[in-house]
mmCIF file of C-alpha atoms in Angstrom:
data_model
loop_
_atom_site.group_PDB
_atom_site.id
_atom_site.type_symbol
_atom_site.label_atom_id
_atom_site.label_comp_id
_atom_site.label_asym_id
_atom_site.label_seq_id
_atom_site.Cartn_x
_atom_site.Cartn_y
_atom_site.Cartn_z
ATOM 1 C CA UNK Q 1 17.440 7.857 -3.679
ATOM 2 C CA UNK Q 2 14.192 6.112 -3.614
ATOM 3 C CA UNK Q 3 13.881 3.271 -0.988
ATOM 4 C CA UNK Q 4 12.183 1.089 -3.860
ATOM 5 C CA UNK Q 5 12.933 1.538 -7.923
ATOM 6 C CA UNK Q 6 10.580 -0.420 -10.205
ATOM 7 C CA UNK Q 7 10.516 -0.851 -13.758
ATOM 8 C CA UNK Q 8 8.431 2.259 -14.964
ATOM 9 C CA UNK Q 9 6.485 0.072 -17.255
ATOM 10 C CA UNK Q 10 3.871 0.032 -19.060
ATOM 11 C CA UNK Q 11 3.930 -3.489 -20.124
ATOM 12 C CA UNK Q 12 1.436 -4.405 -22.705
ATOM 13 C CA UNK Q 13 1.447 -8.325 -23.308
ATOM 14 C CA UNK Q 14 -0.526 -10.622 -25.292
ATOM 15 C CA UNK Q 15 -2.532 -13.259 -23.631
ATOM 16 C CA UNK Q 16 -0.381 -16.468 -22.748
ATOM 17 C CA UNK Q 17 2.806 -14.187 -22.594
ATOM 18 C CA UNK Q 18 5.535 -14.349 -19.917
ATOM 19 C CA UNK Q 19 6.683 -11.162 -18.423
ATOM 20 C CA UNK Q 20 8.969 -10.172 -15.907
ATOM 21 C CA UNK Q 21 9.098 -7.120 -13.245
ATOM 22 C CA UNK Q 22 12.007 -6.271 -11.901
ATOM 23 C CA UNK Q 23 12.678 -4.022 -8.503
ATOM 24 C CA UNK Q 24 15.412 -2.845 -6.354
ATOM 25 C CA UNK Q 25 15.600 -1.416 -2.878
ATOM 26 C CA UNK Q 26 18.076 0.880 -1.226
ATOM 27 C CA UNK Q 27 18.622 -0.461 2.489
ATOM 28 C CA UNK Q 28 20.497 -3.271 2.639
ATOM 29 C CA UNK Q 29 19.025 -3.969 6.089
ATOM 30 C CA UNK Q 30 15.519 -4.539 4.532
ATOM 31 C CA UNK Q 31 13.632 -7.665 6.360
ATOM 32 C CA UNK Q 32 10.744 -8.475 4.285
ATOM 33 C CA UNK Q 33 9.776 -8.298 0.865
ATOM 34 C CA UNK Q 34 6.272 -8.666 -1.104
ATOM 35 C CA UNK Q 35 4.429 -7.872 -4.531
ATOM 36 C CA UNK Q 36 1.295 -6.435 -4.072
ATOM 37 C CA UNK Q 37 -1.313 -6.011 -6.821
ATOM 38 C CA UNK Q 38 -3.522 -2.519 -7.021
ATOM 39 C CA UNK Q 39 -6.302 -2.554 -9.120
ATOM 40 C CA UNK Q 40 -7.375 0.783 -10.694
ATOM 41 C CA UNK Q 41 -8.897 3.243 -7.929
ATOM 42 C CA UNK Q 42 -8.572 -0.017 -5.224
ATOM 43 C CA UNK Q 43 -6.413 -0.859 -2.246
ATOM 44 C CA UNK Q 44 -3.257 -2.640 -2.819
ATOM 45 C CA UNK Q 45 -3.632 -6.312 -2.148
ATOM 46 C CA UNK Q 46 -0.769 -9.041 -1.394
ATOM 47 C CA UNK Q 47 0.016 -11.285 -4.223
ATOM 48 C CA UNK Q 48 3.091 -13.236 -2.545
ATOM 49 C CA UNK Q 49 5.872 -12.636 -0.106
ATOM 50 C CA UNK Q 50 9.175 -13.067 -1.787
ATOM 51 C CA UNK Q 51 11.554 -15.048 0.386
ATOM 52 C CA UNK Q 52 15.037 -15.801 -0.055
ATOM 53 C CA UNK Q 53 14.828 -18.972 -1.669
ATOM 54 C CA UNK Q 54 12.422 -17.783 -4.405
ATOM 55 C CA UNK Q 55 8.883 -19.112 -4.017
ATOM 56 C CA UNK Q 56 6.197 -20.119 -6.554
ATOM 57 C CA UNK Q 57 2.348 -19.410 -6.369
ATOM 58 C CA UNK Q 58 0.963 -21.144 -9.537
ATOM 59 C CA UNK Q 59 1.708 -19.091 -12.705
ATOM 60 C CA UNK Q 60 3.662 -16.696 -10.220
ATOM 61 C CA UNK Q 61 7.565 -16.900 -9.309
ATOM 62 C CA UNK Q 62 8.989 -14.480 -7.195
ATOM 63 C CA UNK Q 63 13.053 -14.139 -6.807
ATOM 64 C CA UNK Q 64 15.113 -12.201 -4.144
ATOM 65 C CA UNK Q 65 18.958 -11.478 -4.240
ATOM 66 C CA UNK Q 66 20.077 -10.029 -1.440
ATOM 67 C CA UNK Q 67 23.619 -9.458 -2.653
ATOM 68 C CA UNK Q 68 22.110 -7.411 -5.606
ATOM 69 C CA UNK Q 69 19.041 -5.988 -3.379
ATOM 70 C CA UNK Q 70 16.864 -6.920 -6.480
ATOM 71 C CA UNK Q 71 13.482 -8.648 -6.647
ATOM 72 C CA UNK Q 72 12.016 -9.887 -9.623
ATOM 73 C CA UNK Q 73 7.908 -11.254 -10.339
ATOM 74 C CA UNK Q 74 7.840 -13.640 -13.247
ATOM 75 C CA UNK Q 75 4.097 -14.428 -14.768
ATOM 76 C CA UNK Q 76 3.647 -17.260 -16.935
ATOM 77 C CA UNK Q 77 0.777 -17.482 -19.365
ATOM 78 C CA UNK Q 78 -0.514 -14.205 -19.061
ATOM 79 C CA UNK Q 79 -4.363 -13.478 -18.472
ATOM 80 C CA UNK Q 80 -6.719 -10.677 -18.890
ATOM 81 C CA UNK Q 81 -7.389 -10.678 -15.374
ATOM 82 C CA UNK Q 82 -3.291 -10.121 -14.629
ATOM 83 C CA UNK Q 83 -3.999 -6.458 -15.689
ATOM 84 C CA UNK Q 84 -3.375 -4.630 -13.044
ATOM 85 C CA UNK Q 85 -0.210 -2.153 -11.349
ATOM 86 C CA UNK Q 86 2.191 -4.545 -9.482
ATOM 87 C CA UNK Q 87 3.849 -2.593 -6.561
ATOM 88 C CA UNK Q 88 7.102 -3.783 -4.939
ATOM 89 C CA UNK Q 89 7.113 -3.335 -1.370
ATOM 90 C CA UNK Q 90 9.940 -3.649 1.375
ATOM 91 C CA UNK Q 91 9.609 -3.578 4.976
ATOM 92 C CA UNK Q 92 12.951 -1.521 5.780
ATOM 93 C CA UNK Q 93 12.246 -1.182 9.488
ATOM 94 C CA UNK Q 94 12.936 -4.382 11.813
ATOM 95 C CA UNK Q 95 9.833 -4.297 14.114
ATOM 96 C CA UNK Q 96 8.030 -1.343 12.987
ATOM 97 C CA UNK Q 97 6.293 -3.011 9.733
ATOM 98 C CA UNK Q 98 6.875 0.381 7.888
ATOM 99 C CA UNK Q 99 6.287 -0.774 4.339
ATOM 100 C CA UNK Q 100 7.896 1.106 1.311
ATOM 101 C CA UNK Q 101 6.171 0.669 -1.830
ATOM 102 C CA UNK Q 102 7.426 1.261 -5.458
ATOM 103 C CA UNK Q 103 5.494 3.445 -7.918
ATOM 104 C CA UNK Q 104 4.297 0.327 -9.374
ATOM 105 C CA UNK Q 105 4.563 -1.356 -12.879
ATOM 106 C CA UNK Q 106 1.453 -1.089 -14.946
ATOM 107 C CA UNK Q 107 0.866 -4.233 -17.071
ATOM 108 C CA UNK Q 108 -2.041 -4.665 -19.644
ATOM 109 C CA UNK Q 109 -2.879 -8.196 -20.950
ATOM 110 C CA UNK Q 110 -4.091 -7.970 -24.715
ATOM 111 C CA UNK Q 111 -6.523 -10.432 -26.367
ATOM 112 C CA UNK G 1 -8.710 -13.532 5.937
ATOM 113 C CA UNK G 2 -8.520 -10.361 7.834
ATOM 114 C CA UNK G 3 -10.913 -7.638 6.625
ATOM 115 C CA UNK G 4 -10.309 -3.858 6.805
ATOM 116 C CA UNK G 5 -13.332 -1.318 6.055
ATOM 117 C CA UNK G 6 -13.078 2.441 5.326
ATOM 118 C CA UNK G 7 -15.769 4.990 5.611
ATOM 119 C CA UNK G 8 -16.589 6.579 3.541
ATOM 120 C CA UNK G 9 -15.164 5.615 0.171
ATOM 121 C CA UNK G 10 -15.338 8.646 -1.466
ATOM 122 C CA UNK G 11 -16.084 12.311 -0.334
ATOM 123 C CA UNK G 12 -16.489 15.605 -1.958
ATOM 124 C CA UNK G 13 -16.055 18.848 0.061
ATOM 125 C CA UNK G 14 -15.667 22.428 -0.016
ATOM 126 C CA UNK G 15 -12.227 24.044 0.646
ATOM 127 C CA UNK G 16 -11.819 24.907 4.136
ATOM 128 C CA UNK G 17 -14.159 22.370 5.750
ATOM 129 C CA UNK G 18 -12.820 18.967 7.820
ATOM 130 C CA UNK G 19 -13.304 15.486 6.672
ATOM 131 C CA UNK G 20 -13.035 12.485 8.708
ATOM 132 C CA UNK G 21 -12.060 9.184 7.506
ATOM 133 C CA UNK G 22 -12.664 5.868 9.680
ATOM 134 C CA UNK G 23 -10.648 2.914 9.298
ATOM 135 C CA UNK G 24 -12.256 -0.529 11.108
ATOM 136 C CA UNK G 25 -10.301 -4.021 11.594
ATOM 137 C CA UNK G 26 -13.539 -6.299 11.440
ATOM 138 C CA UNK G 27 -12.221 -9.464 12.443
ATOM 139 C CA UNK G 28 -8.833 -8.659 14.318
ATOM 140 C CA UNK G 29 -7.694 -6.356 16.889
ATOM 141 C CA UNK G 30 -5.104 -3.781 15.128
ATOM 142 C CA UNK G 31 -2.519 -2.844 17.863
ATOM 143 C CA UNK G 32 -0.941 -0.426 14.703
ATOM 144 C CA UNK G 33 -2.466 1.090 12.046
ATOM 145 C CA UNK G 34 -1.365 2.938 9.264
ATOM 146 C CA UNK G 35 -2.413 6.010 6.797
ATOM 147 C CA UNK G 36 -1.166 6.433 3.782
ATOM 148 C CA UNK G 37 -1.910 8.995 0.717
ATOM 149 C CA UNK G 38 -1.516 7.982 -3.021
ATOM 150 C CA UNK G 39 -1.561 10.573 -5.729
ATOM 151 C CA UNK G 40 -2.426 9.875 -9.121
ATOM 152 C CA UNK G 41 0.135 7.714 -10.861
ATOM 153 C CA UNK G 42 2.366 7.931 -7.615
ATOM 154 C CA UNK G 43 3.275 5.107 -5.267
ATOM 155 C CA UNK G 44 1.752 4.994 -1.520
ATOM 156 C CA UNK G 45 3.433 7.404 0.720
ATOM 157 C CA UNK G 46 2.860 6.384 4.439
ATOM 158 C CA UNK G 47 1.786 9.550 6.222
ATOM 159 C CA UNK G 48 1.548 8.349 10.175
ATOM 160 C CA UNK G 49 1.538 4.915 12.116
ATOM 161 C CA UNK G 50 -0.796 4.847 14.826
ATOM 162 C CA UNK G 51 -1.143 2.732 18.003
ATOM 163 C CA UNK G 52 -3.753 1.851 20.007
ATOM 164 C CA UNK G 53 -3.903 4.534 23.174
ATOM 165 C CA UNK G 54 -1.102 6.886 21.980
ATOM 166 C CA UNK G 55 -0.257 9.413 19.833
ATOM 167 C CA UNK G 56 0.472 8.902 16.356
ATOM 168 C CA UNK G 57 4.003 8.957 14.296
ATOM 169 C CA UNK G 58 3.880 11.089 11.488
ATOM 170 C CA UNK G 59 6.208 11.095 8.590
ATOM 171 C CA UNK G 60 8.509 14.124 7.750
ATOM 172 C CA UNK G 61 6.855 16.732 6.021
ATOM 173 C CA UNK G 62 3.212 15.818 7.268
ATOM 174 C CA UNK G 63 1.762 18.142 9.471
ATOM 175 C CA UNK G 64 0.210 16.825 12.611
ATOM 176 C CA UNK G 65 -2.195 19.588 13.150
ATOM 177 C CA UNK G 66 -3.657 19.347 9.531
ATOM 178 C CA UNK G 67 -4.030 15.582 9.440
ATOM 179 C CA UNK G 68 -5.552 14.414 13.283
ATOM 180 C CA UNK G 69 -5.118 10.651 14.053
ATOM 181 C CA UNK G 70 -6.865 9.126 16.756
ATOM 182 C CA UNK G 71 -6.778 5.640 17.501
ATOM 183 C CA UNK G 72 -8.850 4.985 20.529
ATOM 184 C CA UNK G 73 -9.733 1.662 20.273
ATOM 185 C CA UNK G 74 -7.969 -1.632 18.943
ATOM 186 C CA UNK G 75 -10.281 -1.703 15.980
ATOM 187 C CA UNK G 76 -10.910 1.819 15.012
ATOM 188 C CA UNK G 77 -8.525 4.656 13.719
ATOM 189 C CA UNK G 78 -9.790 7.999 12.473
ATOM 190 C CA UNK G 79 -7.706 10.254 10.020
ATOM 191 C CA UNK G 80 -9.381 13.981 9.945
ATOM 192 C CA UNK G 81 -8.449 16.612 7.372
ATOM 193 C CA UNK G 82 -8.783 19.699 8.757
ATOM 194 C CA UNK G 83 -9.216 22.841 6.815
ATOM 195 C CA UNK G 84 -8.967 20.618 3.471
ATOM 196 C CA UNK G 85 -7.585 22.235 0.218
ATOM 197 C CA UNK G 86 -7.897 21.194 -3.085
ATOM 198 C CA UNK G 87 -4.127 19.790 -2.944
ATOM 199 C CA UNK G 88 -5.385 17.540 -0.314
ATOM 200 C CA UNK G 89 -7.388 15.619 -2.949
ATOM 201 C CA UNK G 90 -5.778 12.078 -3.165
ATOM 202 C CA UNK G 91 -6.749 8.701 -2.318
ATOM 203 C CA UNK G 92 -6.658 7.763 1.286
ATOM 204 C CA UNK G 93 -5.652 4.304 2.043
ATOM 205 C CA UNK G 94 -5.500 2.920 5.782
ATOM 206 C CA UNK G 95 -4.013 -0.473 6.716
ATOM 207 C CA UNK G 96 -3.946 -2.240 9.838
ATOM 208 C CA UNK G 97 -1.545 -4.946 11.468
ATOM 209 C CA UNK G 98 -2.536 -6.984 14.514
ATOM 210 C CA UNK G 99 -2.935 -10.693 15.833
ATOM 211 C CA UNK G 100 -6.015 -13.105 15.600
ATOM 212 C CA UNK G 101 -6.893 -16.393 14.669
ATOM 213 C CA UNK G 102 -7.439 -15.371 11.188
ATOM 214 C CA UNK G 103 -4.017 -14.886 10.743
ATOM 215 C CA UNK G 104 -3.926 -10.803 11.221
ATOM 216 C CA UNK G 105 0.010 -12.034 12.082
ATOM 217 C CA UNK G 106 2.646 -9.753 10.377
ATOM 218 C CA UNK G 107 0.803 -8.953 7.287
ATOM 219 C CA UNK G 108 -0.540 -5.433 6.931
ATOM 220 C CA UNK G 109 -4.149 -5.457 5.207
ATOM 221 C CA UNK G 110 -5.413 -2.514 3.766
ATOM 222 C CA UNK G 111 -8.787 -1.015 3.721
ATOM 223 C CA UNK G 112 -10.236 0.091 0.458
ATOM 224 C CA UNK G 113 -9.294 3.368 0.320
ATOM 225 C CA UNK G 114 -11.205 6.820 0.564
ATOM 226 C CA UNK G 115 -11.122 9.189 -2.317
ATOM 227 C CA UNK G 116 -11.207 12.836 -1.473
ATOM 228 C CA UNK G 117 -11.846 15.677 -3.569
ATOM 229 C CA UNK G 118 -11.668 18.931 -2.101
ATOM 230 C CA UNK G 119 -13.304 21.555 -4.467
#
């Protein structure tokens, strides 16, 4: 079983739509959780960390459910510039900071 | 914020040659650097973890004699792909973790990646 599994996508949504991505992880001892954004042929960039209580950053809301080993990302009022691949990332080794990446979910926001 | 650079950004080489990729942390000292590889439409896969001044730790299935990693200073790590073959063609990304006033902290900062094409 993969360490991190994500919705395969792709998601094609109109501007202004709300879209949600889901992710599950296999290691119950995982310590840290993140969403990264990766544009085509570019490196991943940290979008936001995911905290147990859930957290929001502008139009982006991340949720973590440790019992279900489930992470989500909600994007409200989608912009054209949100088009990218969103990577669910989990740190599964305490102290080693070894990040495990999901395969990513491709989002295309359509005018 | 912390910045990590990679050089070159892309390289095309003939089969059998060796290619060296540099990864530098520009405004913080990176005690640990990571090397990833990403094939098209796949996730990043960790190849190895390198700590300054010690031998790299390679992930299962990654040949240490083929992918030579050197982390000689706190700001520089190099990955050398020896005797490259077409199947080594991929996007190689480094990341660095360290501590600085700029907030290197626990976040891994990624380099812009190096696209390797082996003919």
